[in-house]
Every structure is written in C-alpha cells, then in structure tokens.
Short mmCIF file of C-alpha atoms and ligand atoms in Angstrom, two decimals:
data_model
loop_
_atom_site.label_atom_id
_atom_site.label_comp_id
_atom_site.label_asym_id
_atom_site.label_seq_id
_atom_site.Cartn_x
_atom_site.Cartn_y
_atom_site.Cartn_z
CA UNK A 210 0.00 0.00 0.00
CA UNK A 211 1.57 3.67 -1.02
CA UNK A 212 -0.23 7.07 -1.78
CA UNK A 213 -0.58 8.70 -5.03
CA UNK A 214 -2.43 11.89 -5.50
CA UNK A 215 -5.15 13.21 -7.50
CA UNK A 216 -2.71 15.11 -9.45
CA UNK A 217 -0.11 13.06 -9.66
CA UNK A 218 -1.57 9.30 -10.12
CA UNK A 219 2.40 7.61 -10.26
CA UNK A 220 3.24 9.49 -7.06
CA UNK A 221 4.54 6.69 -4.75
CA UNK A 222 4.64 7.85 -0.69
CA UNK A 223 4.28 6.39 2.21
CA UNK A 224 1.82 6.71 4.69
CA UNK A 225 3.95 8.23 7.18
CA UNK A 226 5.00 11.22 4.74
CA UNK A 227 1.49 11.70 4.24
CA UNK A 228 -0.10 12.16 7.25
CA UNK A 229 1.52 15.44 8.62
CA UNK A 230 0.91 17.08 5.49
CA UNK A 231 -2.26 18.59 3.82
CA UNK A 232 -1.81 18.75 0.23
CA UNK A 233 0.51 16.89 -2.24
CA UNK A 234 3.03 19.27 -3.74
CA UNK A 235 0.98 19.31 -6.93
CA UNK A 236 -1.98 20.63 -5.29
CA UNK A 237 -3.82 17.01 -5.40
CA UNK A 238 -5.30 15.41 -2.83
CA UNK A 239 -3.82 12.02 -0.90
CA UNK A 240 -5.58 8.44 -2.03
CA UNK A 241 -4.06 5.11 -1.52
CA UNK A 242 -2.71 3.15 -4.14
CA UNK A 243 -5.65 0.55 -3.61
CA UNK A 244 -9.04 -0.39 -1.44
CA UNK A 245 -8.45 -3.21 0.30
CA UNK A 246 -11.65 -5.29 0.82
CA UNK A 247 -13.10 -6.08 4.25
CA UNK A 248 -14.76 -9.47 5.12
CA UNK A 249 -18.07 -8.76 7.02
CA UNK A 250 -18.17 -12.34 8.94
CA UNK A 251 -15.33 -11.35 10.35
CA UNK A 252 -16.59 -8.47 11.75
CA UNK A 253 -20.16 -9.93 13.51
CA UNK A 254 -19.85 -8.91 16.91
CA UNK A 255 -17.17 -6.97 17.25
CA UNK A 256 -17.11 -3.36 19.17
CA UNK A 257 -16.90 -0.27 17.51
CA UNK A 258 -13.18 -0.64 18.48
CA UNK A 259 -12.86 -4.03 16.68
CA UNK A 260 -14.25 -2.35 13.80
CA UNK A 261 -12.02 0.66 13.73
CA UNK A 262 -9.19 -1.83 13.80
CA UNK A 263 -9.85 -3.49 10.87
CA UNK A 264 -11.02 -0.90 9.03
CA UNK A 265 -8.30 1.21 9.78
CA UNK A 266 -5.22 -1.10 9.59
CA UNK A 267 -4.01 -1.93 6.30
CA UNK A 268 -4.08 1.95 5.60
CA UNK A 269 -1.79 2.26 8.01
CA UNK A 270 0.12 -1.00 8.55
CA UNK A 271 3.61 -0.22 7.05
CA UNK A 272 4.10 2.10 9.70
CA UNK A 273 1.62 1.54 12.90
CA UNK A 274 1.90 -1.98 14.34
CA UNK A 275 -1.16 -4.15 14.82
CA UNK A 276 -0.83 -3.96 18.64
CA UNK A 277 0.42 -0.10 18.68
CA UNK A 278 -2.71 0.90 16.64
CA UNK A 279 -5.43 -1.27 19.10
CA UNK A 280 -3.83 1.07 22.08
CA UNK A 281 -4.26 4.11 20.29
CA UNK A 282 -7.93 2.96 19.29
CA UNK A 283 -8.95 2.17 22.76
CA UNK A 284 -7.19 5.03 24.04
CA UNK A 285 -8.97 7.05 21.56
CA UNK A 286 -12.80 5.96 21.88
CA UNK A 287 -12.49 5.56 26.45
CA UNK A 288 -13.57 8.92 26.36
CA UNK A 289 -16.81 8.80 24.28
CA UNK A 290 -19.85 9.37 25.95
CA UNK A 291 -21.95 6.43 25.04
CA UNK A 292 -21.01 2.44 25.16
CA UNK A 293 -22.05 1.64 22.23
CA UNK A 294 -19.52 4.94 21.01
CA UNK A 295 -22.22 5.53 17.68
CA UNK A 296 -25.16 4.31 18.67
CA UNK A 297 -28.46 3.92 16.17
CA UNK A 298 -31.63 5.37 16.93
CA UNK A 299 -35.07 3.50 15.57
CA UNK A 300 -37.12 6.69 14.39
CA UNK A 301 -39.75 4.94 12.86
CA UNK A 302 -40.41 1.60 10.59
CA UNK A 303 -37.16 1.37 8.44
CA UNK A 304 -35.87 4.72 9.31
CA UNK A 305 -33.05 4.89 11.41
CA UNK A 306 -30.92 8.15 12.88
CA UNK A 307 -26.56 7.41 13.41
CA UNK A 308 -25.87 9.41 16.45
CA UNK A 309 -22.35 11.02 15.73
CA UNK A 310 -22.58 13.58 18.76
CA UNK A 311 -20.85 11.22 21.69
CA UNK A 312 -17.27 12.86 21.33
CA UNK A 313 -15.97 15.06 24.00
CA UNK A 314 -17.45 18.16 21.47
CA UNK A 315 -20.52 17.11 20.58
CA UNK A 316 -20.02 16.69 16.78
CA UNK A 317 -18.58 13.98 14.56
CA UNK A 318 -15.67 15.86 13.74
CA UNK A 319 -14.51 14.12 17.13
CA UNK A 320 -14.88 10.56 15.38
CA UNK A 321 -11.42 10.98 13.18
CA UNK A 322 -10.24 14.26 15.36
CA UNK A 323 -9.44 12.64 18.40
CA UNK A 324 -7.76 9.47 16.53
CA UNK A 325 -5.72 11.80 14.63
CA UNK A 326 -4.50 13.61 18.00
CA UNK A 327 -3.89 10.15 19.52
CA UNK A 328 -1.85 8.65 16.55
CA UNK A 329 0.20 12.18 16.23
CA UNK A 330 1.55 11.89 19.53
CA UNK A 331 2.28 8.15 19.15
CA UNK A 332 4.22 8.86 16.46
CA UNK A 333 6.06 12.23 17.40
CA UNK A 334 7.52 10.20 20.66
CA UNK A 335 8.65 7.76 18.68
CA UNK A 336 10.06 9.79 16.11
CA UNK A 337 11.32 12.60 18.77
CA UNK A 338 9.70 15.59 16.46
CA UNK A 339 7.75 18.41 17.28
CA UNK A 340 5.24 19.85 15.22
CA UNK A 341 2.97 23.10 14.83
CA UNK A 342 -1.32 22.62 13.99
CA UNK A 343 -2.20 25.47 11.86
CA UNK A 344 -6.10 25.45 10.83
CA UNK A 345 -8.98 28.03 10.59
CA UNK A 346 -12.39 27.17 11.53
CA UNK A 347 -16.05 28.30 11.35
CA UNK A 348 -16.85 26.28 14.77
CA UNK A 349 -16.57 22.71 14.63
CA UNK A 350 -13.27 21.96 13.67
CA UNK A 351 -11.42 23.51 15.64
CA UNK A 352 -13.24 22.88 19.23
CA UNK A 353 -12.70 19.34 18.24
CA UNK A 354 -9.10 19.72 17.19
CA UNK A 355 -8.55 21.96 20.31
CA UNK A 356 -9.94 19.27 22.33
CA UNK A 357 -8.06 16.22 20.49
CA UNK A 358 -4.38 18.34 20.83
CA UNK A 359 -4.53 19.58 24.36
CA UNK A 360 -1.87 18.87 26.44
CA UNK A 361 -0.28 17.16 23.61
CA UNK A 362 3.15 17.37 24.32
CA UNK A 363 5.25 17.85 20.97
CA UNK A 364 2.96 20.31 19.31
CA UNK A 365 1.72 23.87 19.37
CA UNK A 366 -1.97 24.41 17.81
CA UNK A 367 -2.84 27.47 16.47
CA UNK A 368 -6.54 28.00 15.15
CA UNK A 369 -7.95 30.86 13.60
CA UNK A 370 -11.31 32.43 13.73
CA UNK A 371 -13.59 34.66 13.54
CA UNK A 372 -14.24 37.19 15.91
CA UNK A 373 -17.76 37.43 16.90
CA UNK A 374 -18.88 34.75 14.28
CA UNK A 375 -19.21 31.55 15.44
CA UNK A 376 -21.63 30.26 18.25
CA UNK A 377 -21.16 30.94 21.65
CA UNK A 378 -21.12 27.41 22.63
CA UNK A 379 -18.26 27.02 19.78
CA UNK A 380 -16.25 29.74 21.38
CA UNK A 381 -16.07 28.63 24.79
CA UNK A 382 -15.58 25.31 23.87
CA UNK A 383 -12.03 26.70 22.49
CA UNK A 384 -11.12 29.33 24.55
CA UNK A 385 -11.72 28.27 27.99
CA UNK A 386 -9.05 25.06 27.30
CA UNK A 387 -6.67 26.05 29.79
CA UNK A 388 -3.29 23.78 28.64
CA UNK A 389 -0.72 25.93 27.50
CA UNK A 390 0.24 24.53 23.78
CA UNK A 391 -3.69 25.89 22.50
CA UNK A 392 -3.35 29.56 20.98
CA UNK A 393 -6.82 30.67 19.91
CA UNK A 394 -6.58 33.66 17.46
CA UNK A 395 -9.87 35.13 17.04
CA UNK A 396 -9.23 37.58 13.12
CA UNK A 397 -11.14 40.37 12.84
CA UNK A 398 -12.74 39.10 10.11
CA UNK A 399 -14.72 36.44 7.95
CA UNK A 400 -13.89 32.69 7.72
CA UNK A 401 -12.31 33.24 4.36
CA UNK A 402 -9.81 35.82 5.82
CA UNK A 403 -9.15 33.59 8.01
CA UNK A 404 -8.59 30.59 5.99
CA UNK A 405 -6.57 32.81 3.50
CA UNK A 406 -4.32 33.67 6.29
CA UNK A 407 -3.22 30.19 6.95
CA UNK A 408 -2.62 29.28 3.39
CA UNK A 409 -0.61 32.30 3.03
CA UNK A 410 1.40 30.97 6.53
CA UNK A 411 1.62 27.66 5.13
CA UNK A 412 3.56 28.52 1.99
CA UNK A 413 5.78 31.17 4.23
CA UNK A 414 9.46 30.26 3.99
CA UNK A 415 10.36 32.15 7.30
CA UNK A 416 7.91 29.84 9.58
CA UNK A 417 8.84 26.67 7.43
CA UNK A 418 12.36 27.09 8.49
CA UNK A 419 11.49 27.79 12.03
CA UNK A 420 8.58 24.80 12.37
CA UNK A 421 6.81 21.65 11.07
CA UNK A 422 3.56 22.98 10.00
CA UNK A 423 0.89 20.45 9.87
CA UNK A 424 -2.62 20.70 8.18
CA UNK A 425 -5.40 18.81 10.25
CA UNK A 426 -8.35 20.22 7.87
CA UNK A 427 -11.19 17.85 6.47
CA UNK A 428 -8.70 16.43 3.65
CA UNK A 429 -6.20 15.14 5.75
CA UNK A 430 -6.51 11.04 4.79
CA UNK A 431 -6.44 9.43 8.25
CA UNK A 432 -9.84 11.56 9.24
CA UNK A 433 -11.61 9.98 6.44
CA UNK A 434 -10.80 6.39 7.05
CA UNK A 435 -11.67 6.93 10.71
CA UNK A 436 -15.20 7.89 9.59
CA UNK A 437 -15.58 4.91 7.40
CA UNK A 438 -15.82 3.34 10.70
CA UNK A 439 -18.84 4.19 11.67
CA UNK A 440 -20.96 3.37 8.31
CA UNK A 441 -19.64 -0.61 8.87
CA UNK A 442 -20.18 -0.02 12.69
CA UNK A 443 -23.81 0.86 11.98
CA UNK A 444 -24.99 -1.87 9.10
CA UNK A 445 -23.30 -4.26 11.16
CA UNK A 446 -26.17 -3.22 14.15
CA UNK A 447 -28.79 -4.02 11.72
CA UNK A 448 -29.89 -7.59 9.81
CA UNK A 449 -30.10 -5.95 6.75
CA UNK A 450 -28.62 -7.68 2.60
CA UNK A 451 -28.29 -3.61 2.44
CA UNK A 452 -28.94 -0.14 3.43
CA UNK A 453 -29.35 3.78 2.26
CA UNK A 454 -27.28 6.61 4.15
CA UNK A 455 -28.05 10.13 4.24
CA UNK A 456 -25.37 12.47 4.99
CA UNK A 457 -25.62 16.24 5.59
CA UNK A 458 -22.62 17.60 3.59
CA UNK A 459 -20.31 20.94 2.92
CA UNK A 460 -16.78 19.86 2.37
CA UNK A 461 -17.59 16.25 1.21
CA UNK A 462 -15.36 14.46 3.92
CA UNK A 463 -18.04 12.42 5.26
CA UNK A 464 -20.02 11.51 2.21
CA UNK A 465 -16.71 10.21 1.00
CA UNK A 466 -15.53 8.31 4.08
CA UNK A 467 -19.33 6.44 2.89
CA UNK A 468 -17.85 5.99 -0.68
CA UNK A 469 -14.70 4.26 0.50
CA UNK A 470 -17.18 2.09 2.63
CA UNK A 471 -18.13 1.03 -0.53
CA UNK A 472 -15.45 0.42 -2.10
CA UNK A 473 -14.36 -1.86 0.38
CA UNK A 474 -17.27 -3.86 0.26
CA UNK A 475 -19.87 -2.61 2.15
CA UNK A 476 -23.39 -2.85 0.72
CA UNK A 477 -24.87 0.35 0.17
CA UNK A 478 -27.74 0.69 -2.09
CA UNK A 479 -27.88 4.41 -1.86
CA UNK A 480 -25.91 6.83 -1.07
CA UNK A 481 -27.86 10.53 -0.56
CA UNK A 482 -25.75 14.04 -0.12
CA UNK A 483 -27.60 16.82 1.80
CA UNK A 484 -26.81 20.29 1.41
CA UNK A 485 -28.30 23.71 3.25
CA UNK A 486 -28.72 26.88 0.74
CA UNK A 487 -25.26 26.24 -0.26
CA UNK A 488 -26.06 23.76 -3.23
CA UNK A 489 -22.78 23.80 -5.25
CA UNK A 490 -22.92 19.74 -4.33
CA UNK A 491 -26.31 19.61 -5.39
CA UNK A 492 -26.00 22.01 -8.35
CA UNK A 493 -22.72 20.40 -10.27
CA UNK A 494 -24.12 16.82 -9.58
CA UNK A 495 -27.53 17.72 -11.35
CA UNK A 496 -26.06 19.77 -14.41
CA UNK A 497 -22.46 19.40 -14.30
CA UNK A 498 -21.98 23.20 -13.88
CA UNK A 499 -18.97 23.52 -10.93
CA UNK A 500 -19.72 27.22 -10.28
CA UNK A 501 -19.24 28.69 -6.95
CA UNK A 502 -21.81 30.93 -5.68
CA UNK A 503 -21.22 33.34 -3.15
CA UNK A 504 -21.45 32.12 0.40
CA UNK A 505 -24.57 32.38 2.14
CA UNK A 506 -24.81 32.50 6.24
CA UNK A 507 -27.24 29.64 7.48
CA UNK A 508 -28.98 27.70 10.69
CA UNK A 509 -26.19 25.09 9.60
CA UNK A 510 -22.88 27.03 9.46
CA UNK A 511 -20.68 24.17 9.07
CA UNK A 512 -22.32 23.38 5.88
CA UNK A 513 -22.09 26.78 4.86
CA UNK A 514 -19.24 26.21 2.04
CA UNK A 515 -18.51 26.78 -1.80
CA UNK A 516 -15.57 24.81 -2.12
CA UNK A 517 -16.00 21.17 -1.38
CA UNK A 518 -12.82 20.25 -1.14
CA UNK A 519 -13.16 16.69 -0.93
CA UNK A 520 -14.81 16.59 -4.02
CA UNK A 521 -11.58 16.18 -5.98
CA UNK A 522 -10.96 12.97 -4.62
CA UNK A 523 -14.56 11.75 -6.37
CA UNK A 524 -14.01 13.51 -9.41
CA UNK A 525 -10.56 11.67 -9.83
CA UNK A 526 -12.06 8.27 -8.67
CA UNK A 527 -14.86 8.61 -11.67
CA UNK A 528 -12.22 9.93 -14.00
CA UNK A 529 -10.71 6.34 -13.70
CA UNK A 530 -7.89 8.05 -11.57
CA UNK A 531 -6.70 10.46 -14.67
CA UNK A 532 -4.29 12.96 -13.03
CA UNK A 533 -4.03 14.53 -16.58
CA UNK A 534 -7.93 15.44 -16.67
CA UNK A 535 -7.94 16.20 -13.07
CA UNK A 536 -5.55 18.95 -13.35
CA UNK A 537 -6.69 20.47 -16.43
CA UNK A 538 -10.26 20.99 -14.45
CA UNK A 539 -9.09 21.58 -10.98
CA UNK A 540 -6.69 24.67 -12.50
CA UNK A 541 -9.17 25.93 -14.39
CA UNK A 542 -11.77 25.56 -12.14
CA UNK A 543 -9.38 27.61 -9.66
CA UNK A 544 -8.69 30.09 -12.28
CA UNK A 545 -12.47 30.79 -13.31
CA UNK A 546 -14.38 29.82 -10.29
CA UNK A 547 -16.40 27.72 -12.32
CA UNK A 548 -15.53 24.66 -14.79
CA UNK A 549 -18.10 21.96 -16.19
CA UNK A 550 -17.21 18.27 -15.31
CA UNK A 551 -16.74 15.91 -18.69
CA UNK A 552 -19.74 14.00 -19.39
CA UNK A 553 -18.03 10.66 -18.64
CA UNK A 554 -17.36 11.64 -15.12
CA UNK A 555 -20.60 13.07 -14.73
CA UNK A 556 -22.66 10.13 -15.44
CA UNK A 557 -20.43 8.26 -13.11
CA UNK A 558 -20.60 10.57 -10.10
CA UNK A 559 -24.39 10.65 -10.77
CA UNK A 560 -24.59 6.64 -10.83
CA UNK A 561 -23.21 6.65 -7.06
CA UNK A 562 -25.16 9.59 -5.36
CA UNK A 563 -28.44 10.90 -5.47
CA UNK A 564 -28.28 14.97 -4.46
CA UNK A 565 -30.80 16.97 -2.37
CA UNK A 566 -30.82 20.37 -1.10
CA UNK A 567 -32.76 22.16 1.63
CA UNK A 568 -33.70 25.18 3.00
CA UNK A 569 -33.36 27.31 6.01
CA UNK A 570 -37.01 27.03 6.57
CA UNK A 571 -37.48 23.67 5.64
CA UNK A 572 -34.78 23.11 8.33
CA UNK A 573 -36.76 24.37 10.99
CA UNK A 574 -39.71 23.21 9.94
CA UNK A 575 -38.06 20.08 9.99
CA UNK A 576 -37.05 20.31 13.16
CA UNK A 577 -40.16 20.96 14.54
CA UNK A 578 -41.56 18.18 12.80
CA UNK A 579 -39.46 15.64 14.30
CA UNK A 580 -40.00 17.25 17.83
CA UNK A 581 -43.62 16.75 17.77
CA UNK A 582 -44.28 13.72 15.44
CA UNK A 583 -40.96 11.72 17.46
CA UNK A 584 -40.43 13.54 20.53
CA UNK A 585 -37.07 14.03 18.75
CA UNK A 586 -34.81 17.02 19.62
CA UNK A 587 -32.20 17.45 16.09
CA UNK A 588 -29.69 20.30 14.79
CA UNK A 589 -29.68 22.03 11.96
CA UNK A 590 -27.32 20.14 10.43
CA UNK A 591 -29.31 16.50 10.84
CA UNK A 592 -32.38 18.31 10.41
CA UNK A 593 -31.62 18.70 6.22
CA UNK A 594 -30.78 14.76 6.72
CA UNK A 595 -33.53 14.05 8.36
CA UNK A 596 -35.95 16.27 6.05
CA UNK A 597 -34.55 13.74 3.51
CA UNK A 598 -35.09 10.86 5.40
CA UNK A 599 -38.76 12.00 5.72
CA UNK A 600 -39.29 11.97 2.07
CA UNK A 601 -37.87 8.90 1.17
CA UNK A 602 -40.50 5.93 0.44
CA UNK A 603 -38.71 2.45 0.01
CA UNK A 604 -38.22 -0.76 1.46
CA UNK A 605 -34.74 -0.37 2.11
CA UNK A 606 -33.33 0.26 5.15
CA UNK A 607 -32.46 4.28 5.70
CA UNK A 608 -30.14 6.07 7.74
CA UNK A 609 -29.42 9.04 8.46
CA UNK A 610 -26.28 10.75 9.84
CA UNK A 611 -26.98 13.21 13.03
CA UNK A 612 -24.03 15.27 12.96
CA UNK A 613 -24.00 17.37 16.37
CA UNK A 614 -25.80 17.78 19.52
CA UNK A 615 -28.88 20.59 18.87
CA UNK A 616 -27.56 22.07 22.51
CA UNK A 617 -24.48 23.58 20.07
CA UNK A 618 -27.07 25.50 18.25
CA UNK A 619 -29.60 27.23 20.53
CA UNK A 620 -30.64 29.80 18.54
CA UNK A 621 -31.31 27.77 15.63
CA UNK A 622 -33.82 25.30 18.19
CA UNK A 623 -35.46 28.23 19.77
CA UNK A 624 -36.51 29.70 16.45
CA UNK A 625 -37.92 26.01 15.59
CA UNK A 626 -39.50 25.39 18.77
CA UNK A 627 -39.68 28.38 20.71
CA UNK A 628 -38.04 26.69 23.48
CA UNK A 629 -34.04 26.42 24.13
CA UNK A 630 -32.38 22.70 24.38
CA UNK A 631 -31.42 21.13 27.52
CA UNK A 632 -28.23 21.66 27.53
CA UNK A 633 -25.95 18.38 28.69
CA UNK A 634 -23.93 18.31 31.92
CA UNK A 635 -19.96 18.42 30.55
CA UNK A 636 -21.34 21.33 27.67
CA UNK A 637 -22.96 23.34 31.06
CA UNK A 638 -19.02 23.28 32.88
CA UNK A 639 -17.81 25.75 29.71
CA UNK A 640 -20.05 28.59 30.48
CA UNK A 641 -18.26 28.90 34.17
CA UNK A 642 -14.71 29.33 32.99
CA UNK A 643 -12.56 32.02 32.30
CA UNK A 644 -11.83 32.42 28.57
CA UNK A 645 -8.60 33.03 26.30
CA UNK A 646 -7.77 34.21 23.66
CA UNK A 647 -6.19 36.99 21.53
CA UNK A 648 -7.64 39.18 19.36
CA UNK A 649 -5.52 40.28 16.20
CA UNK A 650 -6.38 42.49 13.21
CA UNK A 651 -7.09 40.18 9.78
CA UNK A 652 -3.00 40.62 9.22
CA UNK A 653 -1.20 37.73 8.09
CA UNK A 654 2.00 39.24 9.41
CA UNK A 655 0.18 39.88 12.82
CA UNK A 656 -0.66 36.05 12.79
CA UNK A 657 2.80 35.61 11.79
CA UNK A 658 4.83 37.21 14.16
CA UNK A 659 2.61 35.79 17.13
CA UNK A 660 3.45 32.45 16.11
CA UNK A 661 7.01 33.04 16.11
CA UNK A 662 7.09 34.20 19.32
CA UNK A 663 5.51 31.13 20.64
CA UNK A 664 6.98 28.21 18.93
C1 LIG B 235 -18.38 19.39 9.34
C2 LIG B 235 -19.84 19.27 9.53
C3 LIG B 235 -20.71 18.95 8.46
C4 LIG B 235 -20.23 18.76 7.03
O1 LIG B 235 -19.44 17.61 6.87
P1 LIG B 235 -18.40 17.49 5.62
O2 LIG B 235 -17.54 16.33 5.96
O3 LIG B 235 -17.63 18.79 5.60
O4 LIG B 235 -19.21 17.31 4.39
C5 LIG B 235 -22.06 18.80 8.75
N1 LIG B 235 -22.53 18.99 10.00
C6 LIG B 235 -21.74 19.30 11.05
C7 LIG B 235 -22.34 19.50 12.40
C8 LIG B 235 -20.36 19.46 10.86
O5 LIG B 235 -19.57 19.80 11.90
#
C-alpha cells in the first residue's frame, strides 16, 4: 500500500509522509494506491473498536503496528460518551438516525479528530519531532481539534477564527481550554480571511524554516478512514442484505468516508448528499456546472461552504484516476471559479449519489416536525438529513447521519420550537470558565509574528 495523489496518479509515498501534510506538492489530494476489501463475517460482533481496527489497519500498517494501533484505538474511543460509542436510533419503521454527537465536542468531527491527536503523539515520541497545527475554523473543527491536541506534548496548535462569528457554545468550547500549547486567534474578520491567512502561513518560507507545519483540515486522509468506521459499525447493528445513508454535507469528507465504505465492500444501495442553501454539491451533480456561488450565512454554518474540497478525490475516482484530466479541471476551475465536469465523469458521479438540497425554513420546519411527530430534539445540520429521510418511500433500510448535539445550536432550536435545548452536563461546565484568547487584526503578518514568538 503507497499514496498517489489526484494530481499526480504515479506518485509513490508512504503513509507516514502523508499524514503530517495537507496537500501533495501538486496541489492534489492524498488516495491510496488501492481499497483493500473487508470481510463482514469477520466483523459480527465486534465493538466499535474491533471495527475501527480493521477498518483502519491496512491503511496504516507499514508504519503503525497491529498492537500499537489497538492502544491508540482504545485510548482514543475511552472517552466517548456512550457504550455503544455511535449508537443507532429507531425513528420509525425502516428509518433509522446514526448518532455522531458522543465525542468530547458534541459533533462527529470528534470521530477521526481525536484518533488523529492520539496517533500524532504516538508517532512524534517515537520519532522525537515536534510539530505546529495550523487550521482556521467556522466552529466545529477547531473545538474538536482543540480538544483532540490539548496537552499534547510535541505540538503547538494554532486556530484561527472569527471574531464574533461563530456560536457561543463554539467559542467557549475553544477558549476556555486552559493547557498551555492551545493559541486561539480570534481575526477580525470572515472565515475566508481567516482561511486565506493560513494558506498564506503555510507557503511562508520564514515559519517553514522555524517549524513543522501540519494541516489537520477535512482532507487530511487518516480523518476519512476513521469515519468509514462508523458506516460498517452501523450496518453491522442491523440484519439488513443492504442499506441507504443520508449524509448532511459541505466539504464532502463524510459523504466520502461512505464511498470508500463502498469500495471496500460494504453494501450500500444508496448513497444521498444533503446540502443547506449552499447547493454547489447539489448544483454540479444535477447539471455538471462547478460554479461557486457566493457564500450564504445559514442555521447550519458548518455546511455553509462553496468549495467542497473533498470533491476532488470523487471527481478523480470517476475519472478512472486520470491525473491529466484532473488537473486540467481543478486549474481551471481555480482560475475561473467555475468549470463543467466531462460528461463521462458526470454520469459516473451521478450513478453513485443521489443529491438533495434544503432550506433554512425547511430546516426548521423540519425540526419541529421531528419534535412533535418523534419527541425528537435534532440540529440544523441533521435536520436537512432528516428532512430527507422524511421523504424517502422504500423498502430499504435508511439512515441518516446526526451530525451534532442541537444544545451547540440554541438559537437555531429556539426559532424552531420556541423553546431552548437542555443543555448536557460536561457542555454546562464551559459557560463557568474564564476564557482566552487573543484578538488580532485580519493581518497575516500579525498572525505571523505571534506564532514566532511562541513556537
Ligand atoms: C463538518 C460538519 C458537516 C459537514 O461535513 P463534511 O464532511 O464537511 O461534508 C455537517 N454537520 C456538522 C455538524 C459538521 O460539523
């Protein structure tokens, strides 16, 4: 097993010198040379952890030994909230909800995030290196990559974002993490600033000679193969010859982990991408137009995206891995803002998923819906699943990804229900702590010199 990338198809590294990095140096996006295939016998009453194992393992085998990478998966999943770690929820007949929200965050994003800090630090001791977590964030991310580095001894995290623009909930949950190597930057500014900032930082030769910058953003590898986990984890619950997923969706990590499920051998009939008002998923699936809009603010903010960056990876997969074409399209489509995919990948891409989008008001009416019909409490984000889920009518087996805990998004649940969510006991200690952070004008060399000075 080596990696190529979606640029470079005959690129041949290892898994080790792909991990700490983001990108390939052509731009492209990480794949591995191959999908191995998973038995499903095998895996009939195993625990999540099990799973995880042998999903996980020949990714990583060459450099993570079978007993190393069983520590670092228990380690990883003690401090989940629920034993069963992603636990299924009957809604109704053949409709089923896949609880993500267990993770010391309260979003899925903890799934692969808190593997990822595990597995650093495993392999920083062993390689006595120290490294530096760059990232921006528009909430999610980077409480649950805050959370997963803490007190991580070899590296210094750094996350952007924007002041006064992400949830209070989201805020506290970064800036009242009181271990020293967690520097929250809060930009005076929008998400892009801040995102623009730490591409600029990541290309700057004065902090590469200084540090080990490392990318922890949605297309790092290892935090897709940690979500496959949980679509095997969750067919293997049911006594189903197949099933449907539903997957709310903005940068395309998760629907993809559900492709490479797939490919190694799980039966999926169906596989369904979500979007909010940000439809460029929904829009260049349909008509094969990849045009980005401009962003639009929404009850689901961490869908709220124009770039999907994961969607390379599919495009290159239904090219029949064709660097050539992918970099003819991805460069233009960078150049233009818009490109339109060949009709050959098109037809392919629209053989695997079915698209959907959904409103802001269909959202709350959604969940509303759910509250009354189910007694069930969702977030905005699961809510344009579940909308979805409500729609579909067939005899296979659905379910539907709930992505966060609706306690994260208050004001979204009060203007559904009129009433706030009860908010759970470890989300309840943030609001009583002191919080830090530092507030910086949307200056790359402001960002700059305050990392130099703490590295
Ligand atoms: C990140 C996130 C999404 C979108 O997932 P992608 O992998 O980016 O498609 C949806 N909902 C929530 C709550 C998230 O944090």
């Amino acid at each position: 097993m080596h990696y190529i990338s979606t640029r470079n198809n005959r690129l041949k590294e290892s898994f080790l010198n792909i991990l700490f990095r983001g990108l390939s140096n052509d731009g492209g996006l990480f794949l591995p040379s191959e999908w191995p295939t998973i038995s499903l016998e095998n895996l009939n009453d195993k625990s999540y952890q099990e799973v995880a194992h042998a999903i996980i393992f020949p990714y990583i085998k060459d450099d993570v030994s079978d007993s190393d990478l069983k520590l670092i998966i228990n380690t990883t999943y003690k401090n989940f909230n629920h034993q069963k770690i992603a636990p299924l929820f009957n809604i109704d007949k053949n409709k089923y909800i896949l609880e993500l929200f267990y993770g010391p965050t309260f979003a899925f994003k903890d799934y692969a995030l808190q593997f990822l800090g595990h597995l650093f630090s495993y392999l920083l001791k062993k390689r006595k290196k120290k490294i530096t977590v760059l990232g921006a964030t528009s909430g999610d991310t980077g409480s649950a990559a805050i959370n997963a580095f803490k007190g991580k001894e070899d590296i210094e995290v750094f996350i952007l974002y924007p002041h006064n623009n992400v949830s209070e909930v989201q805020r506290r949950q970064m800036t009242t993490v009181e271990e020293p190597n967690i520097h929250n930057l809060a930009i005076e500014g929008t998400f892009d600033d801040c995102q623009r900032i730490v591409k600029e930082l990541f290309v700057d030769e004065e902090i590469q000679s200084k540090t080990s910058l490392t990318a922890i953003n949605s297309i790092n590898w290892i935090r897709i193969i940690a979500q496959t986990v949980y679509y095997f984890w969750s067919y293997l619950q049911l006594n189903e010859e197949k099933v449907n997923f539903i997957v709310p969706s903005g940068n395309f990590g998760n629907i993809f982990s559900a492709r490479v499920a797939k490919y190694m051998g799980l039966p999926i009939n169906e596989l369904h991408i979500v979007t909010n008002e940000n439809d460029i998923l929904y829009r260049s699936i349909k008509t094969g137009e990849m045009k980005i809009h401009k962003v639009k603010q929404t009850y689901s903010p961490s869908m709220d995206i124009q770039i999907s960056s994961n969607f390379e990876r599919q495009l290159f997969e239904s090219s029949d891995r064709d660097s050539i074409i992918l970099n003819e399209l991805m460069i233009s489509f960078s150049k233009k803002r818009e490109v339109n995919i060949p009709n050959n990948i098109l037809k392919n891409i629209q053989s695997i998923y079915n698209t959907h989008t959904v409103t802001d008001s269909e959202v709350l009416q959604t969940i509303r819906e759910f509250y009354d019909k189910y007694d069930y409490l969702s977030d905005p984000h699961t809510a344009t699943g579940l909308n979805v889920l409500n729609k579909l009518n067939t005899n296979v087996t659905n379910i539907s990804l709930a992505c966060a805990h609706p306690a994260k998004f208050k004001n979204a649940i009060f203007d559904a229900i009129k009433k706030e969510p009860p908010i759970p006991h470890d989300l309840k200690k943030i609001f009583d702590k002191e919080e830090k952070m530092t507030i910086l004008e949307n200056k790359k060399e402001l960002v700059k010199s305050k990392i130099l000075k703490l590295i």
